[in-house]
């Protein structure tokens, strides 16, 4: 879970309507309008040989253009198709042993931190008693 997560609270019908309005505006601005522009440009340059497209097809054209640009601009995008390898018995045992060790290390760390906190509280209370 992210520590600095932004939480949006929607209260009542007014908040629900506001959220719906915002989502509608975002969809219109980032999906429908560019799709309309792509459709208009396509239909403007479509001659008698190329069929005209509707708004849905314009949105699909916009998505293709956007995804192509996104993939072309990223240098580290890789696409891989493969089935995951299954672990053999030795690897599975080693993995389970590692998980057990990490779990034990977490428990030991928690106990050590708890003891340190208790020691600090005890030292602080003794220091207060000596001052009095």
PDB file of C-alpha atoms in Angstrom, residues 47-127:
ATOM      1  CA  UNK A  47     -11.715  10.119 -51.305  1.00  0.00           C
ATOM      2  CA  UNK A  48     -14.008   7.897 -53.259  1.00  0.00           C
ATOM      3  CA  UNK A  49     -11.721   4.896 -52.688  1.00  0.00           C
ATOM      4  CA  UNK A  50     -11.588   5.080 -48.871  1.00  0.00           C
ATOM      5  CA  UNK A  51     -14.818   4.723 -46.855  1.00  0.00           C
ATOM      6  CA  UNK A  52     -15.747   7.316 -44.258  1.00  0.00           C
ATOM      7  CA  UNK A  53     -15.649   6.411 -40.562  1.00  0.00           C
ATOM      8  CA  UNK A  54     -18.020   7.170 -37.688  1.00  0.00           C
ATOM      9  CA  UNK A  55     -17.244   8.526 -34.201  1.00  0.00           C
ATOM     10  CA  UNK A  56     -16.570   5.109 -32.666  1.00  0.00           C
ATOM     11  CA  UNK A  57     -14.075   4.299 -35.387  1.00  0.00           C
ATOM     12  CA  UNK A  58     -12.547   7.752 -34.886  1.00  0.00           C
ATOM     13  CA  UNK A  59     -12.043   6.950 -31.193  1.00  0.00           C
ATOM     14  CA  UNK A  60     -10.403   3.657 -32.167  1.00  0.00           C
ATOM     15  CA  UNK A  61      -8.168   5.517 -34.637  1.00  0.00           C
ATOM     16  CA  UNK A  62      -7.237   7.977 -31.883  1.00  0.00           C
ATOM     17  CA  UNK A  63      -6.405   5.063 -29.552  1.00  0.00           C
ATOM     18  CA  UNK A  64      -4.187   3.485 -32.209  1.00  0.00           C
ATOM     19  CA  UNK A  65      -2.366   6.780 -32.777  1.00  0.00           C
ATOM     20  CA  UNK A  66      -1.942   7.369 -29.035  1.00  0.00           C
ATOM     21  CA  UNK A  67      -0.694   3.843 -28.297  1.00  0.00           C
ATOM     22  CA  UNK A  68       1.696   3.951 -31.253  1.00  0.00           C
ATOM     23  CA  UNK A  69       3.137   7.241 -30.019  1.00  0.00           C
ATOM     24  CA  UNK A  70       3.352   5.911 -26.450  1.00  0.00           C
ATOM     25  CA  UNK A  71       5.197   2.763 -27.501  1.00  0.00           C
ATOM     26  CA  UNK A  72       7.483   4.614 -29.923  1.00  0.00           C
ATOM     27  CA  UNK A  73       8.447   7.273 -27.376  1.00  0.00           C
ATOM     28  CA  UNK A  74       9.332   4.800 -24.622  1.00  0.00           C
ATOM     29  CA  UNK A  75      12.760   3.243 -25.001  1.00  0.00           C
ATOM     30  CA  UNK A  76      12.265   0.518 -22.402  1.00  0.00           C
ATOM     31  CA  UNK A  77       8.947  -0.976 -23.518  1.00  0.00           C
ATOM     32  CA  UNK A  78       9.253  -4.657 -24.220  1.00  0.00           C
ATOM     33  CA  UNK A  79       6.533  -7.101 -25.111  1.00  0.00           C
ATOM     34  CA  UNK A  80       7.083 -10.747 -24.347  1.00  0.00           C
ATOM     35  CA  UNK A  81       4.844 -13.737 -24.863  1.00  0.00           C
ATOM     36  CA  UNK A  82       5.825 -16.801 -22.878  1.00  0.00           C
ATOM     37  CA  UNK A  83       4.371 -19.215 -20.420  1.00  0.00           C
ATOM     38  CA  UNK A  84       5.793 -18.979 -16.907  1.00  0.00           C
ATOM     39  CA  UNK A  85       8.233 -21.679 -15.918  1.00  0.00           C
ATOM     40  CA  UNK A  86       7.211 -23.907 -13.080  1.00  0.00           C
ATOM     41  CA  UNK A  87       9.625 -24.373 -10.210  1.00  0.00           C
ATOM     42  CA  UNK A  88      11.120 -27.793  -9.709  1.00  0.00           C
ATOM     43  CA  UNK A  89      11.142 -29.435  -6.272  1.00  0.00           C
ATOM     44  CA  UNK A  90      14.568 -28.100  -5.222  1.00  0.00           C
ATOM     45  CA  UNK A  91      13.721 -24.526  -6.206  1.00  0.00           C
ATOM     46  CA  UNK A  92      10.400 -24.743  -4.382  1.00  0.00           C
ATOM     47  CA  UNK A  93      12.099 -25.968  -1.190  1.00  0.00           C
ATOM     48  CA  UNK A  94      14.740 -23.223  -1.421  1.00  0.00           C
ATOM     49  CA  UNK A  95      12.026 -20.608  -1.930  1.00  0.00           C
ATOM     50  CA  UNK A  96       9.989 -21.863   1.020  1.00  0.00           C
ATOM     51  CA  UNK A  97      13.112 -21.906   3.217  1.00  0.00           C
ATOM     52  CA  UNK A  98      13.894 -18.332   2.221  1.00  0.00           C
ATOM     53  CA  UNK A  99      10.341 -17.259   3.028  1.00  0.00           C
ATOM     54  CA  UNK A 100      10.551 -18.932   6.445  1.00  0.00           C
ATOM     55  CA  UNK A 101      13.880 -17.218   7.174  1.00  0.00           C
ATOM     56  CA  UNK A 102      12.480 -13.813   6.196  1.00  0.00           C
ATOM     57  CA  UNK A 103       9.443 -14.390   8.393  1.00  0.00           C
ATOM     58  CA  UNK A 104      11.615 -15.335  11.351  1.00  0.00           C
ATOM     59  CA  UNK A 105      13.863 -12.317  10.746  1.00  0.00           C
ATOM     60  CA  UNK A 106      10.801 -10.031  10.768  1.00  0.00           C
ATOM     61  CA  UNK A 107       9.610 -11.541  14.051  1.00  0.00           C
ATOM     62  CA  UNK A 108      13.051 -11.142  15.645  1.00  0.00           C
ATOM     63  CA  UNK A 109      13.294  -7.544  14.425  1.00  0.00           C
ATOM     64  CA  UNK A 110       9.872  -6.753  15.920  1.00  0.00           C
ATOM     65  CA  UNK A 111      10.894  -8.267  19.267  1.00  0.00           C
ATOM     66  CA  UNK A 112      14.188  -6.339  19.304  1.00  0.00           C
ATOM     67  CA  UNK A 113      12.441  -3.054  18.476  1.00  0.00           C
ATOM     68  CA  UNK A 114       9.835  -3.712  21.160  1.00  0.00           C
ATOM     69  CA  UNK A 115      12.546  -4.411  23.740  1.00  0.00           C
ATOM     70  CA  UNK A 116      14.428  -1.245  22.752  1.00  0.00           C
ATOM     71  CA  UNK A 117      11.246   0.830  23.107  1.00  0.00           C
ATOM     72  CA  UNK A 118      10.494  -0.713  26.511  1.00  0.00           C
ATOM     73  CA  UNK A 119      14.074  -0.063  27.648  1.00  0.00           C
ATOM     74  CA  UNK A 120      13.847   3.570  26.535  1.00  0.00           C
ATOM     75  CA  UNK A 121      10.527   3.983  28.383  1.00  0.00           C
ATOM     76  CA  UNK A 122      12.011   2.364  31.474  1.00  0.00           C
ATOM     77  CA  UNK A 123      15.119   4.581  31.311  1.00  0.00           C
ATOM     78  CA  UNK A 124      12.947   7.683  30.838  1.00  0.00           C
ATOM     79  CA  UNK A 125      10.785   6.782  33.856  1.00  0.00           C
ATOM     80  CA  UNK A 126      13.901   6.154  36.009  1.00  0.00           C
ATOM     81  CA  UNK A 127      15.306   9.491  34.896  1.00  0.00           C
TER      82      UNK A 127
END
